[in-house]
PDB file of C-alpha atoms in Angstrom:
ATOM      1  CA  UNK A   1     -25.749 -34.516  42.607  1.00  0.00           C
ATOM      2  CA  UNK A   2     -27.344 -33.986  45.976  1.00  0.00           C
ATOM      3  CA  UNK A   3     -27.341 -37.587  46.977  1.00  0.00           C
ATOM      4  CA  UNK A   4     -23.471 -37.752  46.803  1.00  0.00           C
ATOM      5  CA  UNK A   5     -23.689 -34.409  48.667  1.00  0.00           C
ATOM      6  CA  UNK A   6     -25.483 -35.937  51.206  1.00  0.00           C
ATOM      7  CA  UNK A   7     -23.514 -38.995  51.473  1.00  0.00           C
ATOM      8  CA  UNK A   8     -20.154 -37.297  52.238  1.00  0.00           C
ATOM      9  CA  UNK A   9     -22.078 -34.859  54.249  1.00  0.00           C
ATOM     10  CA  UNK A  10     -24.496 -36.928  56.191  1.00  0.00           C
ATOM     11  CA  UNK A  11     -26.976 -34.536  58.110  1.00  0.00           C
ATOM     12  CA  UNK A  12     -26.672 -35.609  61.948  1.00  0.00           C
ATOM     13  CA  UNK A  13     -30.013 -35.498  64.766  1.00  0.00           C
ATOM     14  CA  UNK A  14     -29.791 -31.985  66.422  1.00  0.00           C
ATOM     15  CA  UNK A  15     -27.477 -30.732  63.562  1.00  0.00           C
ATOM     16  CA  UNK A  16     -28.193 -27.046  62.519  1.00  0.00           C
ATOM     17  CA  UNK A  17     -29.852 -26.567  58.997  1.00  0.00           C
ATOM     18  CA  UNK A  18     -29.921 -23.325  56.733  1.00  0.00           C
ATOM     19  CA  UNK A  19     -32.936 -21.080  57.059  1.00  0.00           C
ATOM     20  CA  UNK A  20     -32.595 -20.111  53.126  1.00  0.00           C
ATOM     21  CA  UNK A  21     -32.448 -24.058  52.192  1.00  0.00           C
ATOM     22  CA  UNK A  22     -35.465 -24.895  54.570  1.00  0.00           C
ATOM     23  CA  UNK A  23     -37.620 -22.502  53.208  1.00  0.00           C
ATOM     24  CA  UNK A  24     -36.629 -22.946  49.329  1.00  0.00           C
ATOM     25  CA  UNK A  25     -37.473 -26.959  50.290  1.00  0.00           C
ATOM     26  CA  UNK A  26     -40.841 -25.745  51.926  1.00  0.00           C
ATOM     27  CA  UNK A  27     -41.820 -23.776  48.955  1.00  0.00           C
ATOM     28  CA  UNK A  28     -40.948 -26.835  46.724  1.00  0.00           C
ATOM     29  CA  UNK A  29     -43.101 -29.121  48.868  1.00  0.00           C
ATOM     30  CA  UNK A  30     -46.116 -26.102  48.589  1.00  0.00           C
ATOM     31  CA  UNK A  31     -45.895 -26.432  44.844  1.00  0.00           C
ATOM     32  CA  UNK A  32     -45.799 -29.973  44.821  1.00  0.00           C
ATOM     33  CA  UNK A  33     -48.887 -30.053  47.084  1.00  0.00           C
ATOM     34  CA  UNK A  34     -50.760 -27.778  44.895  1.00  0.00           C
ATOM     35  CA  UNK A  35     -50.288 -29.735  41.812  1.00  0.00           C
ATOM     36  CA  UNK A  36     -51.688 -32.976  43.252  1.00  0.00           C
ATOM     37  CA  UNK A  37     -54.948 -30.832  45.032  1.00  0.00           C
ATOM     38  CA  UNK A  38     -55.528 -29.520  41.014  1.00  0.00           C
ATOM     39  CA  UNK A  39     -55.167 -33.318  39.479  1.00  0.00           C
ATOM     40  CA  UNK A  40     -56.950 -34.884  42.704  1.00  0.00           C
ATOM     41  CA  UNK A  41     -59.392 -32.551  44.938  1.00  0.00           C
ATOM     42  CA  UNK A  42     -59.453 -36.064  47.411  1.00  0.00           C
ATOM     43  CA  UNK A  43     -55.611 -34.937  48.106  1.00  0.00           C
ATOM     44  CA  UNK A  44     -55.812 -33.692  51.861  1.00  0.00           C
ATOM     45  CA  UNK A  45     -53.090 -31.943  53.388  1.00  0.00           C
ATOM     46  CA  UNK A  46     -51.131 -34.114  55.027  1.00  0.00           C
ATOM     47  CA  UNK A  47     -50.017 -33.922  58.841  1.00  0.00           C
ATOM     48  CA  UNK A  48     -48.064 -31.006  59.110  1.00  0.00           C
ATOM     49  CA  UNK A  49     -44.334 -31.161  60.145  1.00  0.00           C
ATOM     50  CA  UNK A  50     -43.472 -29.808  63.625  1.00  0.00           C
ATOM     51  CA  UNK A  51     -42.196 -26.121  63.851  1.00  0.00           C
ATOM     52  CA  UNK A  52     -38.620 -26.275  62.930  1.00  0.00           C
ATOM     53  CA  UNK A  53     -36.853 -25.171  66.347  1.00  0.00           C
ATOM     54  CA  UNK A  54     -35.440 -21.833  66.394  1.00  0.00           C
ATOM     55  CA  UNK A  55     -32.166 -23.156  67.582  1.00  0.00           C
ATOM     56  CA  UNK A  56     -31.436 -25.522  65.049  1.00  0.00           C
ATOM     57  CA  UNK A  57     -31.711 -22.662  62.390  1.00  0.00           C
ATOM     58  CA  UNK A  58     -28.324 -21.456  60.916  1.00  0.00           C
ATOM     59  CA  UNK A  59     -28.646 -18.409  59.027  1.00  0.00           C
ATOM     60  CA  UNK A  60     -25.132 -18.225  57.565  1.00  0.00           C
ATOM     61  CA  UNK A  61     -24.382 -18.762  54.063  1.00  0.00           C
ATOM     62  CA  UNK A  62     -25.876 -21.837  52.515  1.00  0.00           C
ATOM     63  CA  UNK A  63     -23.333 -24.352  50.938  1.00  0.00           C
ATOM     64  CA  UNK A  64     -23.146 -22.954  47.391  1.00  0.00           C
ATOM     65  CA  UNK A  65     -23.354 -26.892  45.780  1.00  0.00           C
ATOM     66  CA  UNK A  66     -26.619 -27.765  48.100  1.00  0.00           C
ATOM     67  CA  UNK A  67     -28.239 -24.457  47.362  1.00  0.00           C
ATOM     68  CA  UNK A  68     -27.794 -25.273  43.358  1.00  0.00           C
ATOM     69  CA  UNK A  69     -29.482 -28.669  43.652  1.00  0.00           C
ATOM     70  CA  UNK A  70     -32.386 -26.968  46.348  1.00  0.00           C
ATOM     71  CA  UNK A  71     -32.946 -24.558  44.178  1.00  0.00           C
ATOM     72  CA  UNK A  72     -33.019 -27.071  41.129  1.00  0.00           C
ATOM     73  CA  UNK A  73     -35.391 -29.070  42.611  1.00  0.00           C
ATOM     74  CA  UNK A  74     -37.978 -26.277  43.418  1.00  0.00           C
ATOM     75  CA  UNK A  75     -37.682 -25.118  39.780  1.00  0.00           C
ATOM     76  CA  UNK A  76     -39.202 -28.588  38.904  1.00  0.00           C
ATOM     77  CA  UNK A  77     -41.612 -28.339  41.207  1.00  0.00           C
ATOM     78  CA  UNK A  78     -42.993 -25.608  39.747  1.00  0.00           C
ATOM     79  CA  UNK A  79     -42.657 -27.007  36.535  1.00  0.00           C
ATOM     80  CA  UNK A  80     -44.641 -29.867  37.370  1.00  0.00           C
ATOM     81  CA  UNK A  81     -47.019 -27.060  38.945  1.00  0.00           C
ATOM     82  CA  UNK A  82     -47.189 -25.075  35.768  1.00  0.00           C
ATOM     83  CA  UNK A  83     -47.261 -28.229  33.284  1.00  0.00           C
ATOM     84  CA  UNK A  84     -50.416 -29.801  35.767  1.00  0.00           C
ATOM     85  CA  UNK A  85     -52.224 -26.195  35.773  1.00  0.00           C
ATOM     86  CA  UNK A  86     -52.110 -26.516  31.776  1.00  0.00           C
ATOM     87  CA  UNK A  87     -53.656 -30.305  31.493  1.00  0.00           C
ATOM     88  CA  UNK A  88     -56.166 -30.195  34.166  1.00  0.00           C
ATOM     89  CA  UNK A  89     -58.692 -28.557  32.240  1.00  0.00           C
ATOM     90  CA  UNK A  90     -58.490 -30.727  30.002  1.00  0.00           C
ATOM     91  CA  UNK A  91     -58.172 -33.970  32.167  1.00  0.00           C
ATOM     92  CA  UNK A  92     -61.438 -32.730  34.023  1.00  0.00           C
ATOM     93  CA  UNK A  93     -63.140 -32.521  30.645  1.00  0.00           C
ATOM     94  CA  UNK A  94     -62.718 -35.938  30.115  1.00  0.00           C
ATOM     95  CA  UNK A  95     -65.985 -38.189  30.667  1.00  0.00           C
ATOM     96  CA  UNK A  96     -65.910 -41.022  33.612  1.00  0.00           C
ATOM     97  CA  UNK A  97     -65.057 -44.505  31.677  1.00  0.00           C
ATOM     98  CA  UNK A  98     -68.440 -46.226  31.398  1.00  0.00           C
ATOM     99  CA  UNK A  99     -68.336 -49.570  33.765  1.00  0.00           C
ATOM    100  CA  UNK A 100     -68.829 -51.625  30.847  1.00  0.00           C
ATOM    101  CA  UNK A 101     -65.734 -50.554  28.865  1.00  0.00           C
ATOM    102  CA  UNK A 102     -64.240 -50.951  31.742  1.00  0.00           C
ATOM    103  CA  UNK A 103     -63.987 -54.973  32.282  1.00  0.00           C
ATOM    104  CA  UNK A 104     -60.511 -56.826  32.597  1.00  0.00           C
ATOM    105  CA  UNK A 105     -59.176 -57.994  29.530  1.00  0.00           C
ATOM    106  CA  UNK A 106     -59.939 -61.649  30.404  1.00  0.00           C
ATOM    107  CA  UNK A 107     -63.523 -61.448  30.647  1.00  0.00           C
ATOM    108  CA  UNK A 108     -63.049 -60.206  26.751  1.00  0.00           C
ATOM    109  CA  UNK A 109     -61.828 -63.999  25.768  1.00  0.00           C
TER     110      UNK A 109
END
């Protein structure tokens, strides 16, 4: 899995990183994002990363077992996108809870 990738490859300070992987994680993030501004219009965006510097950006081939698990990982994103697109009609449809059926359950005893 990727953690075990990442442990026996740890990712240094300074240490190039694959334009292809960076974007793929950027577009996972995006979809992520999106989902939790459709189930919670109070999300804000949060503090945007710095520009990634140009020199740090390796454009060779990505490492064939990271790119599987990157690209795994932005296929649930959009999953979770897709599957949050289909119930928020119908969570927004739901009334507010009225205060009163709201009470802990000890003030029910």
């Amino acid at each position: 899995n990727i953690a075990s990738f990442f442990i026996a490859n740890p990712v240094k300070v300074g240490q190039p990183v694959n334009k292809e992987i960076v974007q793929t994680l950027q577009r996972s993030i995006d979809a992520i994002q999106d989902a939790l501004r459709l189930m919670d219009e109070t999300y804000g965006l949060q503090e945007n990363e710095p520009p990634l510097n140009p020199a740090l950006v390796d454009t060779t081939r990505p490492d064939a077992h990271l790119k599987e698990h990157v690209d795994f990982v932005y296929k649930l994103a959009m999953d979770i996108r897709r599957v949050v697109q289909k119930i928020t009609p119908v969570v927004s449809s739901i009334p507010p809870v009225q205060k009163e059926a709201a009470k802990p359950v000890s003030s029910l005893r």
